[in-house]
Amino acid sequence: MQEIIENNLKIIHHRIERACLKAGRNPAEVKLLLATKTVPADRIRVALQAGEILIAENKVQELKEKYEDLKDIPHQAHFIGHLQTNKIKDVLKYVSCIQSVDRIELVQQLDKRLLAEGRTLDILVQVNTSYEESKFGLSPDQAMAFIKETARYDTLRIKGLMTIGLFDAEAEKVRPSFRLLRTLLEQIRQENILHEEKPELSMGMSGDLETAIEEGATIVRIGTAVFGARMYPDSYYWNES
Ligand SMILES: *Cc1c(COP(=O)(O)O)cnc(C)c1O
């Protein structure tokens, strides 16, 4: 198990480097985030021991069960799933960034809790760039107004944008999604409301990380290619229940 994960990580880093080279980018600009849904804590630990630092969950229940066991090993945790407001308190115990902020009610409730805890939080705004019904995220034409509104909350540090992209398609078909996210980010940068000189574009998964890097990704979120196939379909993780 250890060897497989370590070897998969090598392959992924190689893919990232090659894609950066092809796109004329510096590989140091692209962070590898491990999407750990359904992966048991001991396997996540292997990846952390191999030198990875950035991990993320989709569901609060899994975050509580697994990341509690990982407290002794240095890492950074993000949240990348649909977040219900009644779970905010639990999520904040584990993560330094929520990548899936997509509605003002969530912003308000996060702000309330963060004020009570006397802290700030990094966030990415999730945009639905594929116009599919089943996915969360703001529609692209709402993103600017939403970010302007969110920027008024001092507890939240807007670091960039996240998207899932077109689901289950060939890598090339997902390119317009990634390109749209980058265009949005450029528009938002002009407004000087981001809390980051070099804002993040979180996009690209196991099947399409090369395309995402070509389109400017700074965080690629990888699950399957490191930990193997999952039992549940992704729609289970990308839906409300
Ligand atoms: C599962 C997941 C990923 C990783 O997907 P893989 O295809 O397994 O690499 C990336 N982003 C989100 C939001 C996910 O839920």
PDB file of C-alpha atoms and ligand atoms in Angstrom:
ATOM      1  CA  MET A   1       0.000   0.000   0.000  1.00  0.00           C
ATOM      2  CA  GLN A   2       2.788   2.405   0.956  1.00  0.00           C
ATOM      3  CA  GLU A   3       4.775   1.727  -2.205  1.00  0.00           C
ATOM      4  CA  ILE A   4       1.779   2.193  -4.460  1.00  0.00           C
ATOM      5  CA  ILE A   5       0.868   5.538  -2.949  1.00  0.00           C
ATOM      6  CA  GLU A   6       4.480   6.751  -3.039  1.00  0.00           C
ATOM      7  CA  ASN A   7       4.835   5.690  -6.628  1.00  0.00           C
ATOM      8  CA  ASN A   8       1.534   7.327  -7.607  1.00  0.00           C
ATOM      9  CA  LEU A   9       2.722  10.549  -6.002  1.00  0.00           C
ATOM     10  CA  LYS A  10       5.907  10.445  -8.043  1.00  0.00           C
ATOM     11  CA  ILE A  11       3.887  10.003 -11.218  1.00  0.00           C
ATOM     12  CA  ILE A  12       1.605  12.919 -10.329  1.00  0.00           C
ATOM     13  CA  HIS A  13       4.512  15.236  -9.561  1.00  0.00           C
ATOM     14  CA  HIS A  14       6.042  14.216 -12.843  1.00  0.00           C
ATOM     15  CA  ARG A  15       2.797  14.983 -14.686  1.00  0.00           C
ATOM     16  CA  ILE A  16       2.608  18.391 -13.005  1.00  0.00           C
ATOM     17  CA  GLU A  17       6.198  19.195 -13.933  1.00  0.00           C
ATOM     18  CA  ARG A  18       5.740  18.097 -17.509  1.00  0.00           C
ATOM     19  CA  ALA A  19       2.542  20.125 -17.898  1.00  0.00           C
ATOM     20  CA  CYS A  20       4.261  23.192 -16.422  1.00  0.00           C
ATOM     21  CA  LEU A  21       7.189  22.783 -18.760  1.00  0.00           C
ATOM     22  CA  LYS A  22       4.869  22.535 -21.737  1.00  0.00           C
ATOM     23  CA  ALA A  23       2.963  25.621 -20.616  1.00  0.00           C
ATOM     24  CA  GLY A  24       6.129  27.574 -19.863  1.00  0.00           C
ATOM     25  CA  ARG A  25       5.257  27.763 -16.178  1.00  0.00           C
ATOM     26  CA  ASN A  26       7.318  27.255 -13.047  1.00  0.00           C
ATOM     27  CA  PRO A  27       6.268  23.990 -11.314  1.00  0.00           C
ATOM     28  CA  ALA A  28       6.642  25.774  -7.969  1.00  0.00           C
ATOM     29  CA  GLU A  29       3.527  27.776  -8.900  1.00  0.00           C
ATOM     30  CA  VAL A  30       1.333  24.667  -8.789  1.00  0.00           C
ATOM     31  CA  LYS A  31       0.330  23.043  -5.517  1.00  0.00           C
ATOM     32  CA  LEU A  32      -0.812  19.457  -5.260  1.00  0.00           C
ATOM     33  CA  LEU A  33      -3.900  19.045  -3.085  1.00  0.00           C
ATOM     34  CA  LEU A  34      -4.921  15.510  -2.219  1.00  0.00           C
ATOM     35  CA  ALA A  35      -8.673  14.919  -2.296  1.00  0.00           C
ATOM     36  CA  THR A  36      -9.054  12.293   0.435  1.00  0.00           C
ATOM     37  CA  LYS A  37     -12.724  11.378   0.268  1.00  0.00           C
ATOM     38  CA  THR A  38     -13.264   7.681   1.128  1.00  0.00           C
ATOM     39  CA  VAL A  39      -9.517   7.280   1.827  1.00  0.00           C
ATOM     40  CA  PRO A  40      -8.783   5.929   5.324  1.00  0.00           C
ATOM     41  CA  ALA A  41      -6.535   7.967   7.618  1.00  0.00           C
ATOM     42  CA  ASP A  42      -3.641   5.496   7.467  1.00  0.00           C
ATOM     43  CA  ARG A  43      -3.381   5.895   3.701  1.00  0.00           C
ATOM     44  CA  ILE A  44      -3.561   9.674   3.951  1.00  0.00           C
ATOM     45  CA  ARG A  45      -0.767   9.425   6.518  1.00  0.00           C
ATOM     46  CA  VAL A  46       1.431   7.604   4.002  1.00  0.00           C
ATOM     47  CA  ALA A  47       1.074  10.521   1.587  1.00  0.00           C
ATOM     48  CA  LEU A  48       1.847  13.060   4.307  1.00  0.00           C
ATOM     49  CA  GLN A  49       4.892  11.086   5.361  1.00  0.00           C
ATOM     50  CA  ALA A  50       6.022  11.080   1.743  1.00  0.00           C
ATOM     51  CA  GLY A  51       6.161  14.879   1.943  1.00  0.00           C
ATOM     52  CA  GLU A  52       2.691  16.047   0.905  1.00  0.00           C
ATOM     53  CA  ILE A  53       1.106  18.799   2.986  1.00  0.00           C
ATOM     54  CA  LEU A  54      -2.180  19.791   1.436  1.00  0.00           C
ATOM     55  CA  ILE A  55      -5.235  17.564   1.931  1.00  0.00           C
ATOM     56  CA  ALA A  56      -8.962  18.156   1.587  1.00  0.00           C
ATOM     57  CA  GLU A  57     -12.312  16.572   2.358  1.00  0.00           C
ATOM     58  CA  ASN A  58     -15.787  16.971   0.911  1.00  0.00           C
ATOM     59  CA  LYS A  59     -17.856  15.867   3.865  1.00  0.00           C
ATOM     60  CA  VAL A  60     -17.745  17.118   7.433  1.00  0.00           C
ATOM     61  CA  GLN A  61     -18.320  13.644   8.851  1.00  0.00           C
ATOM     62  CA  GLU A  62     -15.203  12.271   7.146  1.00  0.00           C
ATOM     63  CA  LEU A  63     -13.233  15.316   8.198  1.00  0.00           C
ATOM     64  CA  LYS A  64     -14.079  14.661  11.849  1.00  0.00           C
ATOM     65  CA  GLU A  65     -13.434  10.938  11.694  1.00  0.00           C
ATOM     66  CA  LYS A  66     -10.163  10.980   9.803  1.00  0.00           C
ATOM     67  CA  TYR A  67      -8.412  14.302  10.319  1.00  0.00           C
ATOM     68  CA  GLU A  68      -8.645  13.897  14.082  1.00  0.00           C
ATOM     69  CA  ASP A  69      -6.273  10.941  13.634  1.00  0.00           C
ATOM     70  CA  LEU A  70      -3.841  13.053  11.613  1.00  0.00           C
ATOM     71  CA  LYS A  71      -3.375  15.855  14.129  1.00  0.00           C
ATOM     72  CA  ASP A  72       0.106  14.667  15.080  1.00  0.00           C
ATOM     73  CA  ILE A  73       1.492  14.966  11.543  1.00  0.00           C
ATOM     74  CA  PRO A  74       2.028  18.409   9.967  1.00  0.00           C
ATOM     75  CA  HIS A  75      -0.357  19.273   7.143  1.00  0.00           C
ATOM     76  CA  GLN A  76      -2.779  21.870   5.834  1.00  0.00           C
ATOM     77  CA  ALA A  77      -6.422  20.949   5.425  1.00  0.00           C
ATOM     78  CA  HIS A  78      -8.937  22.521   3.091  1.00  0.00           C
ATOM     79  CA  PHE A  79     -12.645  21.868   2.639  1.00  0.00           C
ATOM     80  CA  ILE A  80     -13.877  21.272  -0.920  1.00  0.00           C
ATOM     81  CA  GLY A  81     -17.447  20.013  -0.509  1.00  0.00           C
ATOM     82  CA  HIS A  82     -20.880  21.530  -0.163  1.00  0.00           C
ATOM     83  CA  LEU A  83     -20.999  23.048   3.308  1.00  0.00           C
ATOM     84  CA  GLN A  84     -24.202  23.300   5.289  1.00  0.00           C
ATOM     85  CA  THR A  85     -24.235  26.221   7.687  1.00  0.00           C
ATOM     86  CA  ASN A  86     -24.983  24.028  10.716  1.00  0.00           C
ATOM     87  CA  LYS A  87     -21.614  22.277  10.216  1.00  0.00           C
ATOM     88  CA  ILE A  88     -19.449  25.392  10.123  1.00  0.00           C
ATOM     89  CA  LYS A  89     -18.259  25.025  13.695  1.00  0.00           C
ATOM     90  CA  ASP A  90     -16.972  21.499  13.063  1.00  0.00           C
ATOM     91  CA  VAL A  91     -15.236  22.384   9.813  1.00  0.00           C
ATOM     92  CA  LEU A  92     -13.399  25.307  11.396  1.00  0.00           C
ATOM     93  CA  LYS A  93     -11.762  22.924  13.864  1.00  0.00           C
ATOM     94  CA  TYR A  94      -9.814  21.321  11.049  1.00  0.00           C
ATOM     95  CA  VAL A  95      -9.350  23.536   8.029  1.00  0.00           C
ATOM     96  CA  SER A  96      -7.420  26.688   7.128  1.00  0.00           C
ATOM     97  CA  CYS A  97      -9.294  27.264   3.877  1.00  0.00           C
ATOM     98  CA  ILE A  98     -12.780  26.590   2.511  1.00  0.00           C
ATOM     99  CA  GLN A  99     -12.651  26.342  -1.271  1.00  0.00           C
ATOM    100  CA  SER A 100     -16.370  25.881  -1.770  1.00  0.00           C
ATOM    101  CA  VAL A 101     -17.884  29.190  -0.676  1.00  0.00           C
ATOM    102  CA  ASP A 102     -20.828  29.744  -2.972  1.00  0.00           C
ATOM    103  CA  ARG A 103     -23.638  31.654  -1.272  1.00  0.00           C
ATOM    104  CA  ILE A 104     -24.098  34.698   0.898  1.00  0.00           C
ATOM    105  CA  GLU A 105     -25.850  32.838   3.704  1.00  0.00           C
ATOM    106  CA  LEU A 106     -22.693  30.769   4.129  1.00  0.00           C
ATOM    107  CA  VAL A 107     -20.560  33.919   4.126  1.00  0.00           C
ATOM    108  CA  GLN A 108     -22.709  35.493   6.840  1.00  0.00           C
ATOM    109  CA  GLN A 109     -22.650  32.409   9.052  1.00  0.00           C
ATOM    110  CA  LEU A 110     -18.911  31.935   8.593  1.00  0.00           C
ATOM    111  CA  ASP A 111     -18.336  35.550   9.536  1.00  0.00           C
ATOM    112  CA  LYS A 112     -20.436  35.163  12.667  1.00  0.00           C
ATOM    113  CA  ARG A 113     -18.546  32.118  13.835  1.00  0.00           C
ATOM    114  CA  LEU A 114     -15.120  33.539  12.959  1.00  0.00           C
ATOM    115  CA  LEU A 115     -15.868  36.718  14.881  1.00  0.00           C
ATOM    116  CA  ALA A 116     -16.772  34.589  17.888  1.00  0.00           C
ATOM    117  CA  GLU A 117     -13.516  32.677  17.547  1.00  0.00           C
ATOM    118  CA  GLY A 118     -11.501  35.842  16.880  1.00  0.00           C
ATOM    119  CA  ARG A 119      -9.902  34.548  13.716  1.00  0.00           C
ATOM    120  CA  THR A 120      -9.886  34.904   9.961  1.00  0.00           C
ATOM    121  CA  LEU A 121     -10.235  32.250   7.280  1.00  0.00           C
ATOM    122  CA  ASP A 122      -8.907  31.859   3.755  1.00  0.00           C
ATOM    123  CA  ILE A 123     -11.618  31.113   1.214  1.00  0.00           C
ATOM    124  CA  LEU A 124     -11.964  30.397  -2.463  1.00  0.00           C
ATOM    125  CA  VAL A 125     -15.196  31.172  -4.251  1.00  0.00           C
ATOM    126  CA  GLN A 126     -16.634  28.191  -6.088  1.00  0.00           C
ATOM    127  CA  VAL A 127     -17.934  28.875  -9.568  1.00  0.00           C
ATOM    128  CA  ASN A 128     -20.007  26.480 -11.640  1.00  0.00           C
ATOM    129  CA  THR A 129     -18.220  26.841 -14.958  1.00  0.00           C
ATOM    130  CA  SER A 130     -19.915  23.922 -16.678  1.00  0.00           C
ATOM    131  CA  TYR A 131     -23.530  25.036 -16.235  1.00  0.00           C
ATOM    132  CA  GLU A 132     -24.478  21.540 -15.058  1.00  0.00           C
ATOM    133  CA  GLU A 133     -27.467  21.384 -12.724  1.00  0.00           C
ATOM    134  CA  SER A 134     -25.992  18.908 -10.315  1.00  0.00           C
ATOM    135  CA  LYS A 135     -23.042  20.946  -9.188  1.00  0.00           C
ATOM    136  CA  PHE A 136     -22.692  23.650  -6.614  1.00  0.00           C
ATOM    137  CA  GLY A 137     -21.050  26.958  -7.173  1.00  0.00           C
ATOM    138  CA  LEU A 138     -22.143  30.359  -8.357  1.00  0.00           C
ATOM    139  CA  SER A 139     -23.025  30.906 -11.951  1.00  0.00           C
ATOM    140  CA  PRO A 140     -20.193  32.816 -13.649  1.00  0.00           C
ATOM    141  CA  ASP A 141     -22.286  35.955 -14.141  1.00  0.00           C
ATOM    142  CA  GLN A 142     -23.006  36.134 -10.396  1.00  0.00           C
ATOM    143  CA  ALA A 143     -19.406  35.717  -9.320  1.00  0.00           C
ATOM    144  CA  MET A 144     -18.284  39.337  -9.466  1.00  0.00           C
ATOM    145  CA  ALA A 145     -21.187  40.730  -7.439  1.00  0.00           C
ATOM    146  CA  PHE A 146     -20.822  37.912  -4.925  1.00  0.00           C
ATOM    147  CA  ILE A 147     -17.126  38.563  -4.426  1.00  0.00           C
ATOM    148  CA  LYS A 148     -17.673  42.283  -3.998  1.00  0.00           C
ATOM    149  CA  GLU A 149     -20.246  41.548  -1.336  1.00  0.00           C
ATOM    150  CA  THR A 150     -18.039  38.951   0.386  1.00  0.00           C
ATOM    151  CA  ALA A 151     -15.063  41.319   0.380  1.00  0.00           C
ATOM    152  CA  ARG A 152     -16.923  43.455   2.933  1.00  0.00           C
ATOM    153  CA  TYR A 153     -16.450  40.771   5.579  1.00  0.00           C
ATOM    154  CA  ASP A 154     -13.064  41.270   7.230  1.00  0.00           C
ATOM    155  CA  THR A 155     -13.006  37.743   8.664  1.00  0.00           C
ATOM    156  CA  LEU A 156     -12.816  36.211   5.193  1.00  0.00           C
ATOM    157  CA  ARG A 157      -9.697  36.428   3.068  1.00  0.00           C
ATOM    158  CA  ILE A 158     -10.641  35.804  -0.536  1.00  0.00           C
ATOM    159  CA  LYS A 159      -7.701  33.989  -2.102  1.00  0.00           C
ATOM    160  CA  GLY A 160      -9.114  33.069  -5.477  1.00  0.00           C
ATOM    161  CA  LEU A 161     -11.539  30.816  -7.317  1.00  0.00           C
ATOM    162  CA  MET A 162     -12.348  27.125  -7.487  1.00  0.00           C
ATOM    163  CA  THR A 163     -14.242  25.074 -10.023  1.00  0.00           C
ATOM    164  CA  ILE A 164     -14.985  21.411 -10.617  1.00  0.00           C
ATOM    165  CA  GLY A 165     -15.263  21.719 -14.377  1.00  0.00           C
ATOM    166  CA  LEU A 166     -17.249  19.638 -16.746  1.00  0.00           C
ATOM    167  CA  PHE A 167     -17.908  16.253 -15.188  1.00  0.00           C
ATOM    168  CA  ASP A 168     -16.636  13.007 -16.666  1.00  0.00           C
ATOM    169  CA  ALA A 169     -15.516  14.398 -19.976  1.00  0.00           C
ATOM    170  CA  GLU A 170     -12.395  14.161 -22.062  1.00  0.00           C
ATOM    171  CA  ALA A 171      -9.721  16.518 -20.786  1.00  0.00           C
ATOM    172  CA  GLU A 172     -10.044  18.679 -23.865  1.00  0.00           C
ATOM    173  CA  LYS A 173     -13.791  19.206 -23.393  1.00  0.00           C
ATOM    174  CA  VAL A 174     -13.216  20.638 -19.944  1.00  0.00           C
ATOM    175  CA  ARG A 175     -10.865  23.358 -21.203  1.00  0.00           C
ATOM    176  CA  PRO A 176     -13.577  26.015 -21.671  1.00  0.00           C
ATOM    177  CA  SER A 177     -14.536  25.604 -17.992  1.00  0.00           C
ATOM    178  CA  PHE A 178     -10.975  26.231 -16.869  1.00  0.00           C
ATOM    179  CA  ARG A 179     -10.512  29.105 -19.279  1.00  0.00           C
ATOM    180  CA  LEU A 180     -13.695  30.718 -18.022  1.00  0.00           C
ATOM    181  CA  LEU A 181     -12.464  30.521 -14.434  1.00  0.00           C
ATOM    182  CA  ARG A 182      -9.199  32.179 -15.374  1.00  0.00           C
ATOM    183  CA  THR A 183     -10.997  34.946 -17.262  1.00  0.00           C
ATOM    184  CA  LEU A 184     -13.219  35.565 -14.238  1.00  0.00           C
ATOM    185  CA  LEU A 185     -10.197  35.762 -11.981  1.00  0.00           C
ATOM    186  CA  GLU A 186      -8.581  38.305 -14.261  1.00  0.00           C
ATOM    187  CA  GLN A 187     -11.708  40.449 -14.165  1.00  0.00           C
ATOM    188  CA  ILE A 188     -11.866  40.214 -10.391  1.00  0.00           C
ATOM    189  CA  ARG A 189      -8.199  41.107  -9.994  1.00  0.00           C
ATOM    190  CA  GLN A 190      -8.846  44.433 -11.676  1.00  0.00           C
ATOM    191  CA  GLU A 191     -11.192  45.298  -8.836  1.00  0.00           C
ATOM    192  CA  ASN A 192      -8.488  45.007  -6.181  1.00  0.00           C
ATOM    193  CA  ILE A 193     -10.632  43.030  -3.779  1.00  0.00           C
ATOM    194  CA  LEU A 194      -8.597  39.852  -3.493  1.00  0.00           C
ATOM    195  CA  HIS A 195      -6.446  39.245  -0.426  1.00  0.00           C
ATOM    196  CA  GLU A 196      -3.606  37.886  -2.471  1.00  0.00           C
ATOM    197  CA  GLU A 197      -0.975  39.169  -4.845  1.00  0.00           C
ATOM    198  CA  LYS A 198      -0.938  35.883  -6.697  1.00  0.00           C
ATOM    199  CA  PRO A 199      -4.475  34.568  -6.446  1.00  0.00           C
ATOM    200  CA  GLU A 200      -5.292  30.884  -6.564  1.00  0.00           C
ATOM    201  CA  LEU A 201      -7.077  29.025  -9.324  1.00  0.00           C
ATOM    202  CA  SER A 202      -8.110  25.670  -7.914  1.00  0.00           C
ATOM    203  CA  MET A 203      -8.988  23.491 -10.894  1.00  0.00           C
ATOM    204  CA  GLY A 204      -8.019  20.191 -12.433  1.00  0.00           C
ATOM    205  CA  MET A 205      -8.371  16.642 -11.152  1.00  0.00           C
ATOM    206  CA  SER A 206      -6.794  13.257 -11.901  1.00  0.00           C
ATOM    207  CA  GLY A 207      -8.022  13.121 -15.485  1.00  0.00           C
ATOM    208  CA  ASP A 208      -7.460  16.697 -16.590  1.00  0.00           C
ATOM    209  CA  LEU A 209      -4.690  18.261 -14.524  1.00  0.00           C
ATOM    210  CA  GLU A 210      -2.588  18.982 -17.629  1.00  0.00           C
ATOM    211  CA  THR A 211      -5.366  20.996 -19.246  1.00  0.00           C
ATOM    212  CA  ALA A 212      -5.945  22.866 -15.981  1.00  0.00           C
ATOM    213  CA  ILE A 213      -2.253  23.735 -15.671  1.00  0.00           C
ATOM    214  CA  GLU A 214      -2.178  24.968 -19.238  1.00  0.00           C
ATOM    215  CA  GLU A 215      -5.097  27.237 -18.351  1.00  0.00           C
ATOM    216  CA  GLY A 216      -3.419  28.607 -15.241  1.00  0.00           C
ATOM    217  CA  ALA A 217      -4.279  26.309 -12.306  1.00  0.00           C
ATOM    218  CA  THR A 218      -2.307  26.982  -9.124  1.00  0.00           C
ATOM    219  CA  ILE A 219      -3.917  24.157  -7.140  1.00  0.00           C
ATOM    220  CA  VAL A 220      -4.751  20.796  -8.701  1.00  0.00           C
ATOM    221  CA  ARG A 221      -7.007  18.532  -6.627  1.00  0.00           C
ATOM    222  CA  ILE A 222      -6.110  14.885  -7.045  1.00  0.00           C
ATOM    223  CA  GLY A 223      -7.771  11.813  -5.557  1.00  0.00           C
ATOM    224  CA  THR A 224      -8.024   8.729  -7.756  1.00  0.00           C
ATOM    225  CA  ALA A 225      -4.595   9.002  -9.360  1.00  0.00           C
ATOM    226  CA  VAL A 226      -2.956   8.803  -5.938  1.00  0.00           C
ATOM    227  CA  PHE A 227      -5.283   6.658  -3.832  1.00  0.00           C
ATOM    228  CA  GLY A 228      -7.075   4.542  -6.447  1.00  0.00           C
ATOM    229  CA  ALA A 229     -10.681   4.328  -7.576  1.00  0.00           C
ATOM    230  CA  ARG A 230     -13.519   5.116  -5.190  1.00  0.00           C
ATOM    231  CA  MET A 231     -16.567   2.994  -4.472  1.00  0.00           C
ATOM    232  CA  TYR A 232     -19.155   5.765  -4.641  1.00  0.00           C
ATOM    233  CA  PRO A 233     -19.770   7.874  -7.722  1.00  0.00           C
ATOM    234  CA  ASP A 234     -18.623  11.473  -7.373  1.00  0.00           C
ATOM    235  CA  SER A 235     -22.201  12.680  -7.635  1.00  0.00           C
ATOM    236  CA  TYR A 236     -22.649  11.275  -4.121  1.00  0.00           C
ATOM    237  CA  TYR A 237     -20.067  13.762  -2.887  1.00  0.00           C
ATOM    238  CA  TRP A 238     -21.169  16.634  -5.043  1.00  0.00           C
ATOM    239  CA  ASN A 239     -24.771  16.570  -3.940  1.00  0.00           C
ATOM    240  CA  GLU A 240     -26.551  17.959  -0.941  1.00  0.00           C
ATOM    241  CA  SER A 241     -27.207  14.791   1.073  1.00  0.00           C
TER     242      SER A 241
HETATM  243  C1  LIG B   1     -12.920  14.006  -5.512  1.00  0.00           C
HETATM  244  C2  LIG B   1     -12.638  15.398  -5.874  1.00  0.00           C
HETATM  245  C3  LIG B   1     -11.492  15.721  -6.593  1.00  0.00           C
HETATM  246  C4  LIG B   1     -10.496  14.689  -7.077  1.00  0.00           C
HETATM  247  O1  LIG B   1     -11.039  13.922  -8.090  1.00  0.00           O
HETATM  248  P1  LIG B   1     -10.201  12.713  -8.760  1.00  0.00           P
HETATM  249  O2  LIG B   1     -10.844  12.531 -10.065  1.00  0.00           O
HETATM  250  O3  LIG B   1     -10.342  11.542  -7.865  1.00  0.00           O
HETATM  251  O4  LIG B   1      -8.792  13.168  -8.857  1.00  0.00           O
HETATM  252  C5  LIG B   1     -11.280  17.060  -6.875  1.00  0.00           C
HETATM  253  N1  LIG B   1     -12.139  18.029  -6.476  1.00  0.00           N
HETATM  254  C6  LIG B   1     -13.248  17.745  -5.782  1.00  0.00           C
HETATM  255  C7  LIG B   1     -14.151  18.853  -5.367  1.00  0.00           C
HETATM  256  C8  LIG B   1     -13.531  16.437  -5.466  1.00  0.00           C
HETATM  257  O5  LIG B   1     -14.643  16.158  -4.788  1.00  0.00           O
END
